[in-house]
């Protein structure tokens, strides 16, 4: 009997532990079933469920539709009240005191066609349709119209990764800049009203603006009036815009929310074939001059650097071509600037009324290598467009120390003539290669095609990358 199996006596504690284990297992199995069901539910059902359980709007999708080539996501364009954009266009005759901008805002902001203008005398006939007389401050209108037809646009905000606010702030503020009777309140009124409207939108509230962006058609300083008064509006100093990305033709290098994008030029290719044809044209055109300068001296400025460059150009004789842009001559006739730059291998680019100039992009579109004297003219401005990492700025530009030039220790001609011809050829090839990414095309929804990207495509790619980085931050806060 000693070897007989004897069952253990009943143990109430062990029985309760087994019961708890069974209940816990059933609970986790139920949670797993819920998770699988949630993952397999269609987006529309998920959206309605979220709306039923929370007052917040749906979270943005993690990526866009790959079949459209928008892997970074999609962009929603707000339909603003007309007072913030279309009504401003209707005031085109009075927006600038010097001239009417109406002709330059036609054709969705590209301006009037080159055919029949002085541009038609210097452009290949087959490329005339890709050129317009574009205004350097028409960026807001151009970006808005291109985004409305861009393949990465969505009309469903629930599908959007980024949100574009088509407020023509440059026109709104610009119309008061030269008015003797305009007050600070006049220059800020439209901006205050826009922010009031924007802050009421549910998708703005979701992120507090981190995934929203604007395009500004004037330099950043026109929106940064000092608290003590002075030039411009105070739009970018308003707390309500602090989290919104601003795509601007001249950025404040120490404000991370400013992103520099190119000034509009007159070249707006319709297809990749148009862009390649232009690249071939500027590569083959004769360039008898070593360098060129287009600009007007500032006689009221002590030690005017432009006057120094004009003097240096005159001293270089036939090696340099100069164009005096006084009284708006270069604005009224883009052909003068284009013809000058197409005849030179380099073009000097001093700072303008601010650190940047449209002329930088006119120069590069013409296939010439820019010569810079301030790092803030390009190197600290257009990171999405003009590479500067690891010394790459030396591939497409020349930098001359302006203090050395002022002191008479160097001349522009001397510096440029010392660059080996093979190196000049490499630099010009690099500039020509970059042209499509620096211009705003007149392409349709599918873009230029052939894998070629224009300035808008680069802008959207950069903005969607930026939003993805920002989203990780605002989700943690």
GROMACS .gro file of N, CA and C in nm, residues 418-477:
model
  180
  418UNK      N    1   4.135   8.372  -6.254
  418UNK     CA    2   4.228   8.273  -6.199
  418UNK      C    3   4.167   8.134  -6.189
  419UNK      N    4   4.037   8.121  -6.209
  419UNK     CA    5   3.972   7.989  -6.202
  419UNK      C    6   3.999   7.915  -6.333
  420UNK      N    7   4.054   7.793  -6.327
  420UNK     CA    8   4.085   7.717  -6.449
  420UNK      C    9   3.961   7.697  -6.535
  421UNK      N   10   3.979   7.698  -6.666
  421UNK     CA   11   3.868   7.686  -6.758
  421UNK      C   12   3.790   7.557  -6.737
  422UNK      N   13   3.860   7.447  -6.707
  422UNK     CA   14   3.790   7.320  -6.684
  422UNK      C   15   3.699   7.330  -6.562
  423UNK      N   16   3.744   7.404  -6.461
  423UNK     CA   17   3.664   7.422  -6.340
  423UNK      C   18   3.542   7.510  -6.369
  424UNK      N   19   3.561   7.613  -6.450
  424UNK     CA   20   3.449   7.698  -6.488
  424UNK      C   21   3.344   7.616  -6.562
  425UNK      N   22   3.388   7.529  -6.650
  425UNK     CA   23   3.295   7.446  -6.725
  425UNK      C   24   3.216   7.354  -6.632
  426UNK      N   25   3.282   7.296  -6.533
  426UNK     CA   26   3.213   7.209  -6.436
  426UNK      C   27   3.109   7.287  -6.356
  427UNK      N   28   3.144   7.407  -6.317
  427UNK     CA   29   3.052   7.489  -6.237
  427UNK      C   30   2.930   7.527  -6.321
  428UNK      N   31   2.952   7.565  -6.446
  428UNK     CA   32   2.839   7.601  -6.531
  428UNK      C   33   2.750   7.479  -6.557
  429UNK      N   34   2.808   7.364  -6.575
  429UNK     CA   35   2.728   7.242  -6.594
  429UNK      C   36   2.643   7.215  -6.470
  430UNK      N   37   2.700   7.238  -6.353
  430UNK     CA   38   2.625   7.216  -6.229
  430UNK      C   39   2.509   7.314  -6.218
  431UNK      N   40   2.532   7.440  -6.252
  431UNK     CA   41   2.426   7.540  -6.248
  431UNK      C   42   2.313   7.503  -6.344
  432UNK      N   43   2.348   7.465  -6.465
  432UNK     CA   44   2.247   7.429  -6.566
  432UNK      C   45   2.167   7.307  -6.521
  433UNK      N   46   2.234   7.213  -6.458
  433UNK     CA   47   2.165   7.094  -6.406
  433UNK      C   48   2.060   7.131  -6.302
  434UNK      N   49   2.085   7.236  -6.225
  434UNK     CA   50   1.995   7.276  -6.117
  434UNK      C   51   1.873   7.355  -6.164
  435UNK      N   52   1.873   7.404  -6.286
  435UNK     CA   53   1.769   7.498  -6.331
  435UNK      C   54   1.626   7.449  -6.307
  436UNK      N   55   1.588   7.326  -6.345
  436UNK     CA   56   1.446   7.288  -6.327
  436UNK      C   57   1.397   7.302  -6.184
  437UNK      N   58   1.482   7.275  -6.085
  437UNK     CA   59   1.443   7.282  -5.944
  437UNK      C   60   1.431   7.425  -5.893
  438UNK      N   61   1.474   7.523  -5.972
  438UNK     CA   62   1.472   7.662  -5.929
  438UNK      C   63   1.357   7.741  -5.989
  439UNK      N   64   1.277   7.679  -6.076
  439UNK     CA   65   1.171   7.753  -6.147
  439UNK      C   66   1.035   7.691  -6.117
  440UNK      N   67   0.932   7.775  -6.131
  440UNK     CA   68   0.794   7.733  -6.108
  440UNK      C   69   0.733   7.702  -6.244
  441UNK      N   70   0.708   7.575  -6.268
  441UNK     CA   71   0.663   7.533  -6.400
  441UNK      C   72   0.518   7.570  -6.425
  442UNK      N   73   0.481   7.567  -6.552
  442UNK     CA   74   0.341   7.585  -6.593
  442UNK      C   75   0.282   7.450  -6.629
  443UNK      N   76   0.335   7.345  -6.566
  443UNK     CA   77   0.292   7.209  -6.597
  443UNK      C   78   0.152   7.183  -6.544
  444UNK      N   79   0.091   7.075  -6.593
  444UNK     CA   80  -0.041   7.035  -6.546
  444UNK      C   81  -0.027   6.949  -6.420
  445UNK      N   82  -0.132   6.877  -6.387
  445UNK     CA   83  -0.136   6.800  -6.263
  445UNK      C   84  -0.022   6.700  -6.251
  446UNK      N   85   0.021   6.644  -6.364
  446UNK     CA   86   0.125   6.541  -6.361
  446UNK      C   87   0.265   6.598  -6.353
  447UNK      N   88   0.280   6.729  -6.351
  447UNK     CA   89   0.412   6.789  -6.339
  447UNK      C   90   0.488   6.788  -6.470
  448UNK      N   91   0.618   6.816  -6.461
  448UNK     CA   92   0.701   6.823  -6.581
  448UNK      C   93   0.715   6.688  -6.649
  449UNK      N   94   0.709   6.580  -6.569
  449UNK     CA   95   0.723   6.446  -6.626
  449UNK      C   96   0.868   6.403  -6.634
  450UNK      N   97   0.888   6.276  -6.667
  450UNK     CA   98   1.023   6.224  -6.683
  450UNK      C   99   1.104   6.222  -6.555
  451UNK      N  100   1.037   6.225  -6.440
  451UNK     CA  101   1.109   6.227  -6.313
  451UNK      C  102   1.170   6.361  -6.277
  452UNK      N  103   1.145   6.463  -6.358
  452UNK     CA  104   1.201   6.596  -6.333
  452UNK      C  105   1.113   6.673  -6.236
  453UNK      N  106   1.176   6.738  -6.138
  453UNK     CA  107   1.102   6.816  -6.038
  453UNK      C  108   1.129   6.964  -6.056
  454UNK      N  109   1.023   7.045  -6.037
  454UNK     CA  110   1.040   7.189  -6.039
  454UNK      C  111   1.042   7.241  -5.895
  455UNK      N  112   1.045   7.373  -5.880
  455UNK     CA  113   1.053   7.432  -5.747
  455UNK      C  114   0.934   7.395  -5.659
  456UNK      N  115   0.816   7.377  -5.719
  456UNK     CA  116   0.698   7.339  -5.643
  456UNK      C  117   0.710   7.198  -5.589
  457UNK      N  118   0.760   7.106  -5.670
  457UNK     CA  119   0.778   6.968  -5.624
  457UNK      C  120   0.878   6.962  -5.510
  458UNK      N  121   0.988   7.037  -5.523
  458UNK     CA  122   1.088   7.042  -5.417
  458UNK      C  123   1.026   7.100  -5.290
  459UNK      N  124   0.944   7.203  -5.306
  459UNK     CA  125   0.878   7.267  -5.193
  459UNK      C  126   0.786   7.169  -5.121
  460UNK      N  127   0.704   7.096  -5.197
  460UNK     CA  128   0.610   7.002  -5.136
  460UNK      C  129   0.684   6.888  -5.067
  461UNK      N  130   0.787   6.834  -5.132
  461UNK     CA  131   0.866   6.728  -5.070
  461UNK      C  132   0.927   6.777  -4.939
  462UNK      N  133   0.985   6.896  -4.942
  462UNK     CA  134   1.048   6.950  -4.822
  462UNK      C  135   0.948   6.977  -4.712
  463UNK      N  136   0.831   7.028  -4.750
  463UNK     CA  137   0.730   7.058  -4.650
  463UNK      C  138   0.676   6.932  -4.584
  464UNK      N  139   0.656   6.827  -4.663
  464UNK     CA  140   0.604   6.703  -4.606
  464UNK      C  141   0.707   6.635  -4.516
  465UNK      N  142   0.836   6.645  -4.551
  465UNK     CA  143   0.940   6.594  -4.461
  465UNK      C  144   0.938   6.673  -4.330
  466UNK      N  145   0.924   6.803  -4.344
  466UNK     CA  146   0.924   6.889  -4.226
  466UNK      C  147   0.805   6.860  -4.136
  467UNK      N  148   0.688   6.839  -4.194
  467UNK     CA  149   0.568   6.809  -4.117
  467UNK      C  150   0.584   6.677  -4.042
  468UNK      N  151   0.643   6.577  -4.110
  468UNK     CA  152   0.664   6.448  -4.044
  468UNK      C  153   0.753   6.464  -3.921
  469UNK      N  154   0.856   6.547  -3.932
  469UNK     CA  155   0.944   6.571  -3.818
  469UNK      C  156   0.870   6.648  -3.709
  470UNK      N  157   0.793   6.748  -3.749
  470UNK     CA  158   0.719   6.828  -3.651
  470UNK      C  159   0.614   6.744  -3.579
  471UNK      N  160   0.551   6.652  -3.653
  471UNK     CA  161   0.442   6.574  -3.593
  471UNK      C  162   0.493   6.491  -3.477
  472UNK      N  163   0.614   6.437  -3.488
  472UNK     CA  164   0.669   6.360  -3.378
  472UNK      C  165   0.682   6.446  -3.253
  473UNK      N  166   0.711   6.575  -3.274
  473UNK     CA  167   0.728   6.665  -3.161
  473UNK      C  168   0.595   6.703  -3.097
  474UNK      N  169   0.495   6.742  -3.181
  474UNK     CA  170   0.370   6.789  -3.119
  474UNK      C  171   0.286   6.676  -3.064
  475UNK      N  172   0.310   6.553  -3.107
  475UNK     CA  173   0.240   6.442  -3.046
  475UNK      C  174   0.291   6.412  -2.906
  476UNK      N  175   0.417   6.450  -2.880
  476UNK     CA  176   0.474   6.425  -2.748
  476UNK      C  177   0.435   6.532  -2.648
  477UNK      N  178   0.387   6.649  -2.700
  477UNK     CA  179   0.353   6.758  -2.608
  477UNK      C  180   0.208   6.754  -2.566
   0.00000   0.00000   0.00000
